[in-house]
Coordinates of N, CA and C and ligand atoms in Angstrom, one line a residue:
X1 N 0.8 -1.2 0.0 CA 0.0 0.0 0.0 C 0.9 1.3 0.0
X2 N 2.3 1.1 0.7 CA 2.8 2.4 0.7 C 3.1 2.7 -0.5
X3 N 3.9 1.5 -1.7 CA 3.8 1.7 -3.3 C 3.0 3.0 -4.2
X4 N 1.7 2.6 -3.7 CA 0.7 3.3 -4.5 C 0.0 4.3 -3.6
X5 N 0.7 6.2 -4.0 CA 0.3 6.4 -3.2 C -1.2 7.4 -3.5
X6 N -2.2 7.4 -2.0 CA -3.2 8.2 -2.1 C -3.4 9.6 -1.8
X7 N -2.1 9.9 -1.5 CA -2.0 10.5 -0.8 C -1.2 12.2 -1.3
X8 N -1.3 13.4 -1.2 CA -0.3 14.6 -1.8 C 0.5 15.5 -0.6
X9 N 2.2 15.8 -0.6 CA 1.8 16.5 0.5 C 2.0 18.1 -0.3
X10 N 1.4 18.5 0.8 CA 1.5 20.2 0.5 C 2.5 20.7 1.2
X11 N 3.2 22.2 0.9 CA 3.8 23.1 2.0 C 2.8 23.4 3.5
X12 N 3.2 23.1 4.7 CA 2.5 23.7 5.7 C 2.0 25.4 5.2
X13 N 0.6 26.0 5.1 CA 0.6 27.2 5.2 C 0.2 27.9 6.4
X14 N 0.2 29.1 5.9 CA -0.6 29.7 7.2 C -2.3 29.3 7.0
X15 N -3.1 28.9 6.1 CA -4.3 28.4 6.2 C -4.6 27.3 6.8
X16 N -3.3 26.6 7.6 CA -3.9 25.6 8.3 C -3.9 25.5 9.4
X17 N -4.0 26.4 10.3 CA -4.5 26.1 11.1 C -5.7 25.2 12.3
X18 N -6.5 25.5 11.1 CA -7.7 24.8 11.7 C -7.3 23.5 11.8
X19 N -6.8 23.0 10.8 CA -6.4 21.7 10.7 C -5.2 21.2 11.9
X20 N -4.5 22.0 12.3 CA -3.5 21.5 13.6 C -4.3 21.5 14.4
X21 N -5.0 22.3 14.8 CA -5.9 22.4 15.9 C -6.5 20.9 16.7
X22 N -7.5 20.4 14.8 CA -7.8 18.7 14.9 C -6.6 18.0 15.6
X23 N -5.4 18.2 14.9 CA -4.4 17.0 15.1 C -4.1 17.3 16.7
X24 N -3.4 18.4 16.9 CA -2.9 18.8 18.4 C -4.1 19.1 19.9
X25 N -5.2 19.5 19.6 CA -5.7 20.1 20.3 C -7.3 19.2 20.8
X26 N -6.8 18.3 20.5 CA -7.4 16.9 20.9 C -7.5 15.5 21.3
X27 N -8.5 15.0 22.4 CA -7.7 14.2 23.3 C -6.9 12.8 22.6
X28 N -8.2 12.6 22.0 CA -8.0 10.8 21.2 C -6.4 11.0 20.5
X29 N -6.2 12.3 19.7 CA -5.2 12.3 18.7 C -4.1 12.4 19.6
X30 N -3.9 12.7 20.6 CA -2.3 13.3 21.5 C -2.4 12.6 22.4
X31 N -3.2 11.2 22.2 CA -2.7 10.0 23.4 C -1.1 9.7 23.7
X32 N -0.7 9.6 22.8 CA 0.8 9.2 23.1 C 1.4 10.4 22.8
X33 N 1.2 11.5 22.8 CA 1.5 13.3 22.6 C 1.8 13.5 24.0
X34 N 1.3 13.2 25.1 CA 1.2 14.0 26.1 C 0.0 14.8 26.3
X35 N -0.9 14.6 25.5 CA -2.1 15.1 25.7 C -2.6 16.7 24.8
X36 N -3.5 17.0 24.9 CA -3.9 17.8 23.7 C -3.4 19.9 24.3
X37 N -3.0 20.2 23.3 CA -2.2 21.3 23.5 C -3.2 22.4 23.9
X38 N -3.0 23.6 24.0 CA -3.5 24.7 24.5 C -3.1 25.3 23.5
X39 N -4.2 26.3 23.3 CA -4.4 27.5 21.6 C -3.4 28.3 21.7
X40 N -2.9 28.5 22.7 CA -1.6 29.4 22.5 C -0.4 28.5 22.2
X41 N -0.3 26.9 22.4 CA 0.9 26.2 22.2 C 0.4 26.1 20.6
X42 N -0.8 25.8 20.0 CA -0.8 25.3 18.8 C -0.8 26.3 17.8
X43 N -1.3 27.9 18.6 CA -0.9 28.9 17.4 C 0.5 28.8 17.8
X44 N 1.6 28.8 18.4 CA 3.2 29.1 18.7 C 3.7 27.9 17.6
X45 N 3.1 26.9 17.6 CA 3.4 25.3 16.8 C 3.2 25.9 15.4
X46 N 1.8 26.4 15.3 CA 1.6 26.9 13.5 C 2.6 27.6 13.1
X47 N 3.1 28.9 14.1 CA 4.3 29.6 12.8 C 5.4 28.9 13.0
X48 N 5.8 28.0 13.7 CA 7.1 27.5 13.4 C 6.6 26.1 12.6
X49 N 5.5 25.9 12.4 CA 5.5 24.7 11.3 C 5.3 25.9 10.0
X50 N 4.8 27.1 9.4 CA 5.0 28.0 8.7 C 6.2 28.7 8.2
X51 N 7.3 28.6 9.4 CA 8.4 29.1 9.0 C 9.4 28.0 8.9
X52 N 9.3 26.6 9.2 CA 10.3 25.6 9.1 C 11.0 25.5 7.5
X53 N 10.5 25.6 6.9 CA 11.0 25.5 5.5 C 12.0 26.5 5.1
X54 N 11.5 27.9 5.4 CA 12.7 29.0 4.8 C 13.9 29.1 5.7
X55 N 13.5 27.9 7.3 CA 14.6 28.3 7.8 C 15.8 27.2 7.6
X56 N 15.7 26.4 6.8 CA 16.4 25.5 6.0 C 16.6 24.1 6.7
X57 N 16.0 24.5 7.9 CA 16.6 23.4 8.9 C 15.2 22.2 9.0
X58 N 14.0 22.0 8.0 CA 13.5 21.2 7.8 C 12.4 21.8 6.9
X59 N 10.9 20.4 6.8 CA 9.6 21.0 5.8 C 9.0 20.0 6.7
X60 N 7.6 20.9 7.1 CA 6.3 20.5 7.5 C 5.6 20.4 6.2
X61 N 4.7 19.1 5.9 CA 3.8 19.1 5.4 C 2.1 19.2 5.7
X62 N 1.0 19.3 4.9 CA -0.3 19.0 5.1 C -0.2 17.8 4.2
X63 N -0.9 16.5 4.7 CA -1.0 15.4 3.8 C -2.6 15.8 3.5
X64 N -2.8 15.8 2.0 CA -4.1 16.2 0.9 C -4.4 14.3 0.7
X65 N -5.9 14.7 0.6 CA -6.3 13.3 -0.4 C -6.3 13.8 -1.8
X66 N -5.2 13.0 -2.6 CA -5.0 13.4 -4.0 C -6.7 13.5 -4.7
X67 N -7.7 12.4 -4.2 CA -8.7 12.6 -5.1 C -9.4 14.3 -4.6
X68 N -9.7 14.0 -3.5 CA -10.8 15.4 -3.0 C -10.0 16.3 -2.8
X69 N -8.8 16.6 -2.3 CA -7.7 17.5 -1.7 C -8.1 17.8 -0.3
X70 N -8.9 16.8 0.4 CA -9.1 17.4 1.9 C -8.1 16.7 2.4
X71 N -7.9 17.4 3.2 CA -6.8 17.7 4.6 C -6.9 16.9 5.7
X72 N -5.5 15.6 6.0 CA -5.9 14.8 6.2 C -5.3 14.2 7.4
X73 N -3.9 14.9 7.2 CA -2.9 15.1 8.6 C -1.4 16.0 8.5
X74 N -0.4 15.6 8.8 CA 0.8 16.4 8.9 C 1.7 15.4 8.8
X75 N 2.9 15.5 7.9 CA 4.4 15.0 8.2 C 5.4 15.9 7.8
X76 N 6.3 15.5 9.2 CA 6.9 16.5 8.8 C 8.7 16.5 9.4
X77 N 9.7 17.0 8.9 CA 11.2 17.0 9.3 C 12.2 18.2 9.8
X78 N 12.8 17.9 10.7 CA 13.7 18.7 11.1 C 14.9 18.7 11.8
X79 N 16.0 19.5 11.9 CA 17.2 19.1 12.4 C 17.1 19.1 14.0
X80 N 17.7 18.4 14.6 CA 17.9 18.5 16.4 C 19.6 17.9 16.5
X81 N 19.9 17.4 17.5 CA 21.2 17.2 18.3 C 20.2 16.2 18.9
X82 N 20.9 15.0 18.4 CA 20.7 14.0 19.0 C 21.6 12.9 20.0
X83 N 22.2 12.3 21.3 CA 23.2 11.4 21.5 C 24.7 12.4 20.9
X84 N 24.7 14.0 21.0 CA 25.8 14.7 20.2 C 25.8 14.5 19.1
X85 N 25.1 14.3 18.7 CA 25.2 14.8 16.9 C 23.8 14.9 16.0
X86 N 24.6 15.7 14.9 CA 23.5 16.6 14.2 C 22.5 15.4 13.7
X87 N 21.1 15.2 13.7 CA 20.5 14.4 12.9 C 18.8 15.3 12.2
X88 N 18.1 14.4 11.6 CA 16.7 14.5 11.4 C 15.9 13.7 12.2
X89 N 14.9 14.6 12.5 CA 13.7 14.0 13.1 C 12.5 14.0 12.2
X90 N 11.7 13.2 12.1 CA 10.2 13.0 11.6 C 9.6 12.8 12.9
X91 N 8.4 13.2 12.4 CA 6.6 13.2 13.1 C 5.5 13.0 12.3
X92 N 4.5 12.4 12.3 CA 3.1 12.2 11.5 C 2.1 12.3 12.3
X93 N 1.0 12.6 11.7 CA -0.4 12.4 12.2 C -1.7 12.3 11.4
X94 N -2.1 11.8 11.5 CA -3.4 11.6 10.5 C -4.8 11.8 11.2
X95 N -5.2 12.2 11.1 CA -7.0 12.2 11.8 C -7.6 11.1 11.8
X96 N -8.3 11.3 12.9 CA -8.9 9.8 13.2 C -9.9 9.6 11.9
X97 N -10.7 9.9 11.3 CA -11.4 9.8 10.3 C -10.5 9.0 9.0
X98 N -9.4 9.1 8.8 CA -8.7 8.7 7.9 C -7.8 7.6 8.3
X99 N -7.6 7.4 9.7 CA -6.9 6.1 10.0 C -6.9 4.9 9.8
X100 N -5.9 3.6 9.3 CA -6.1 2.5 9.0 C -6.4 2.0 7.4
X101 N -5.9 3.6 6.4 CA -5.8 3.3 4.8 C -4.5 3.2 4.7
X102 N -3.2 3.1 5.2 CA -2.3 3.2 5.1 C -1.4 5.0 4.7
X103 N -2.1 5.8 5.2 CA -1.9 7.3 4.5 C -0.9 7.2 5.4
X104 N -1.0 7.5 6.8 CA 0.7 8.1 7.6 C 1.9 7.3 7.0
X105 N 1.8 6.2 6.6 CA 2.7 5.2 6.2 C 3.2 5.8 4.2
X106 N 2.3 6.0 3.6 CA 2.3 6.6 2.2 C 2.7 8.2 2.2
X107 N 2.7 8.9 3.4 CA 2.6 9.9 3.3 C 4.2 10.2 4.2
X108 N 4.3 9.3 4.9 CA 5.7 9.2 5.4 C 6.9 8.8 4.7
X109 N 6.7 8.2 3.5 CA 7.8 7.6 2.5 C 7.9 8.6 1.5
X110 N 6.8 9.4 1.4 CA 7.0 10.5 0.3 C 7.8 11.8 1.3
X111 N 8.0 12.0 2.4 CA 8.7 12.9 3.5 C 9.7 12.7 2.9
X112 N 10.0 11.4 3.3 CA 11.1 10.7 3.5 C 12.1 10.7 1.8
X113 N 11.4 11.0 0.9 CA 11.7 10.4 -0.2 C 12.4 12.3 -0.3
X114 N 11.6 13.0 0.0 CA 12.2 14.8 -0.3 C 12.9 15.2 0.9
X115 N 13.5 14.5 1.6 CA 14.3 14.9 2.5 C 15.4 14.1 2.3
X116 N 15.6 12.4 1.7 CA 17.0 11.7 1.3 C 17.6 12.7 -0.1
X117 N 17.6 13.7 -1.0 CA 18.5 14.4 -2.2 C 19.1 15.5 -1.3
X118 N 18.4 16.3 -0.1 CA 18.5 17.3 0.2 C 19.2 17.2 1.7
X119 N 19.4 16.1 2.4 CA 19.5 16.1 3.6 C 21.3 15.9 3.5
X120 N 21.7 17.3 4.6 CA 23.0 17.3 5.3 C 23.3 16.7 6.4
X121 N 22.2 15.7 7.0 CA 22.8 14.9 7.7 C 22.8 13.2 7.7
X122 N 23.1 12.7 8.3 CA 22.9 11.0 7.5 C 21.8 10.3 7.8
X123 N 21.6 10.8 9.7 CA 20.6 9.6 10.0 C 19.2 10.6 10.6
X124 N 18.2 10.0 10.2 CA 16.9 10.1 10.3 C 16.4 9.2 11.6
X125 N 15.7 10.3 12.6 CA 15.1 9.5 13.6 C 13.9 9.8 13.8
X126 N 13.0 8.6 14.3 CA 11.5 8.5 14.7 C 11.6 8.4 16.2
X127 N 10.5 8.8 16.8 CA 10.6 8.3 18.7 C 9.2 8.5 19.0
X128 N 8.5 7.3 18.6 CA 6.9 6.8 18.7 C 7.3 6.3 20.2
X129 N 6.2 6.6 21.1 CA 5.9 6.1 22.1 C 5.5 4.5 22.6
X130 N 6.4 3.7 22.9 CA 6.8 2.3 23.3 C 4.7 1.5 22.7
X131 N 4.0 2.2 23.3 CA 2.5 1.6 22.8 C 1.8 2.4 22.1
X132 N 2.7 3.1 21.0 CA 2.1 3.5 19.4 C 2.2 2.7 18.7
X133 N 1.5 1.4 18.8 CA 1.5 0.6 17.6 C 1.9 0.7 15.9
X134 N 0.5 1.4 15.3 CA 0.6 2.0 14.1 C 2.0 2.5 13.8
X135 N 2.2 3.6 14.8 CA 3.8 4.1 14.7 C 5.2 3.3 14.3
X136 N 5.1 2.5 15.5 CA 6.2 1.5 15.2 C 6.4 0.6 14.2
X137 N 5.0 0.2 13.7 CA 5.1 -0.6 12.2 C 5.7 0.1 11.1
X138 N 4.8 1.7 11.5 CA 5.3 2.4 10.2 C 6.9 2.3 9.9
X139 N 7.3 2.9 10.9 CA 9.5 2.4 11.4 C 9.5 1.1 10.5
X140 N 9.2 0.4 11.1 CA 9.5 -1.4 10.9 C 9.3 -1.3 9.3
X141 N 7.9 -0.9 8.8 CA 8.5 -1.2 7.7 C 8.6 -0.3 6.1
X142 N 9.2 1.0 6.5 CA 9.8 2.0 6.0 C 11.1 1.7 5.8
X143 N 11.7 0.4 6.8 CA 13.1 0.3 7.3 C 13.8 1.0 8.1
X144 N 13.3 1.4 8.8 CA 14.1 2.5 10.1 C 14.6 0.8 11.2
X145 N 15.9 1.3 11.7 CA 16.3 0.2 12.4 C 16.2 0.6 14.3
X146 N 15.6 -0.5 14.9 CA 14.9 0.4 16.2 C 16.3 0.0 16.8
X147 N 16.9 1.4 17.9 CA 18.3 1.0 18.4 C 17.9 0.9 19.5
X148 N 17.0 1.3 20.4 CA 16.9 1.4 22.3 C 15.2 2.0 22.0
X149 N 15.1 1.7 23.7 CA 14.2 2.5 24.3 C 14.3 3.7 24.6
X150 N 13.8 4.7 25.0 CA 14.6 5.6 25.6 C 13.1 6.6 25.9
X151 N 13.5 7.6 27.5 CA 13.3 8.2 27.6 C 12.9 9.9 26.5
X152 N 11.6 10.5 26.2 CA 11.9 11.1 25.1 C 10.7 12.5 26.1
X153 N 11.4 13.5 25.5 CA 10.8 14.9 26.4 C 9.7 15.4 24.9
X154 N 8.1 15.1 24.9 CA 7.3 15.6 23.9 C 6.1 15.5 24.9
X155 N 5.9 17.0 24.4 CA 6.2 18.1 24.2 C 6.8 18.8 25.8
X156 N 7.9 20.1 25.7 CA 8.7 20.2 26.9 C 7.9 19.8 27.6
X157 N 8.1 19.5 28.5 CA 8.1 19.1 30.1 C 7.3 17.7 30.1
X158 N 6.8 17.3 29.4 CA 6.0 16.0 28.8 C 7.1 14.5 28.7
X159 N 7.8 13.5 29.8 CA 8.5 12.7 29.3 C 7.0 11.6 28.9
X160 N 8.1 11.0 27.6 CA 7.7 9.8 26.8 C 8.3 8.4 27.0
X161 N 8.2 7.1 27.5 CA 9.0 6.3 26.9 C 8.6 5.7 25.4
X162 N 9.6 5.3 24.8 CA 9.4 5.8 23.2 C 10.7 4.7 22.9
X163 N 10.4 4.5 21.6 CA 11.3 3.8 20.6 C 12.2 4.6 20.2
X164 N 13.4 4.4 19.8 CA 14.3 5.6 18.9 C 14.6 4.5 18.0
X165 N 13.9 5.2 16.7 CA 14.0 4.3 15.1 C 15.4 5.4 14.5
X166 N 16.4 4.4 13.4 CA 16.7 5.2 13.1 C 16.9 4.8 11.4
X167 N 16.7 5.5 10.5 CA 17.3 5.6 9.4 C 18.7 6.1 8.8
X168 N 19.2 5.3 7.6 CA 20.5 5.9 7.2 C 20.2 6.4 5.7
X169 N 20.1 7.9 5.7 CA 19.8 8.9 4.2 C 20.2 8.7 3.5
X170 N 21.3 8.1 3.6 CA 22.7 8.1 2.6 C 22.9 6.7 2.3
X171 N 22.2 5.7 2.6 CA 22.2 4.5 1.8 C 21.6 4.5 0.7
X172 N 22.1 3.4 -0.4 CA 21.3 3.3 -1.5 C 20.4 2.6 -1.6
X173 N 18.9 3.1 -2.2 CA 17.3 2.5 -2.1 C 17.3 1.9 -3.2
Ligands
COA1 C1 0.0 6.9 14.2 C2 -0.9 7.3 13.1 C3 -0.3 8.5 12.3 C4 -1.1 6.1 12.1 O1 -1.9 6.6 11.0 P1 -2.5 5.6 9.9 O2 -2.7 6.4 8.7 O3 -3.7 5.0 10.5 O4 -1.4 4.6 9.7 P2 -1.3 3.5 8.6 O5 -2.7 3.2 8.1 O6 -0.3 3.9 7.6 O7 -0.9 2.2 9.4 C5 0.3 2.0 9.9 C6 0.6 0.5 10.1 O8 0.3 0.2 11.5 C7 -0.4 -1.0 11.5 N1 -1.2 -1.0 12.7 C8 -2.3 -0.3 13.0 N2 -2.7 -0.6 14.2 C9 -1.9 -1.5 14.7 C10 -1.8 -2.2 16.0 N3 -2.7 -2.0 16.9 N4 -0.8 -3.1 16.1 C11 0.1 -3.4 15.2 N5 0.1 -2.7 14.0 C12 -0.9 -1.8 13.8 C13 -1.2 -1.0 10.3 O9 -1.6 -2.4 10.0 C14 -0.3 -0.5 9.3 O10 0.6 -1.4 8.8 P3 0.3 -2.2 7.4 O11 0.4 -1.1 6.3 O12 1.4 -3.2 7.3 O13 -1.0 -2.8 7.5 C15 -2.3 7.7 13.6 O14 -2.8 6.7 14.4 C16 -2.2 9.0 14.4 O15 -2.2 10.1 13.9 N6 -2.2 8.9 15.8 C17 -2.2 10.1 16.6 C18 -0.9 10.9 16.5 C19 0.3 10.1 16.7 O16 0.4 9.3 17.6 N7 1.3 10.4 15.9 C20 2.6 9.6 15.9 C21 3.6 10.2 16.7 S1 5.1 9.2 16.5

């Protein structure tokens, strides 16, 4: 299913708001989030998911249904310091209305696919929460290799225990 995809992403804009709002600002969706954010964290979250792209150091997506163009979740990349060294991080989310077509999974290989020509660093990390199911398969079978458990801070002050998946950019697909 991830082959064939249903899925388009867009640039994050400033028109979507409303749409984080669903993803972040709700309980069912920010189970393994730490719970659903407050309108001043999720407007603070929109302009740095707005300005992540010009500031070179990653791209937020809106995942579109290529048929209707509705709006359907977010994936998205950016640089941190990880274990002392520079890497990428990815994140997804899909709305519950759309979950179980395979989209986070279709929509995370196309991330993934515009971030391996462009990426200055080698390795790509995921940190799904130890009982994100969905999550972890997606890792598993995107090929991300799980290295530890580990304690994970989402969102500040929020600890996670979580998987740390990692990919290598720079291998050949
Ligand atoms: C995690 C999330 C993005 C998954 O979205 P989705 O579009 O339903 O995911 P997919 O349909 O691509 O499915 C992912 C895989 O998980 C598998 N899966 C789903 N539920 C599962 C379960 N309970 N146990 C094991 N595997 C499971 C699916 O079978 C699928 O694998 P397959 O393609 O081999 O069948 C979605 O549940 C979500 O947004 N949750 C809230 C936000 C969140 O937790 N984001 C992740 C932060 S790391």
């Amino acid at each position: 299913m991830f082959g064939q995809s249903a899925v388009r992403l867009e640039p994050w804009s400033k028109d979507d708001l409303a749409l984080l709002q669903k993803l972040m600002g709700d309980a069912a969706m920010t189970k393994h989030l730490g719970g659903p954010e407050s309108l001043d964290k999720i407007v603070e979250r929109q302009t740095r998911y707005e300005r992540l792209a010009e500031s070179g150091n990653g791209r937020m997506f809106k995942i579109v249904d290529k048929a209707t163009g509705e709006p359907m979740g977010s994936v998205g990349y950016w640089e941190r310091v990880w274990r002392g060294e520079d890497v990428y991080e990815i994140g997804w989310s899909v709305l519950v209305g759309f979950q179980g077509r395979g989209i986070a999974g279709s929509a995370t290989a196309e991330a993934i696919s515009t971030l391996r020509p462009e990426a200055k660093h080698r390795f790509l990390h995921a940190f799904p929460s130890i009982d994100n199911a969905p999550s972890n398969a997606i890792c598993r079978k995107l090929g991300f290799t799980r290295l530890e458990e580990c304690d994970f801070e989402f969102p500040p002050g929020n600890l996670m225990h979580c998987n740390d998946w990692q990919l290598d950019l720079f291998a050949s697909v």
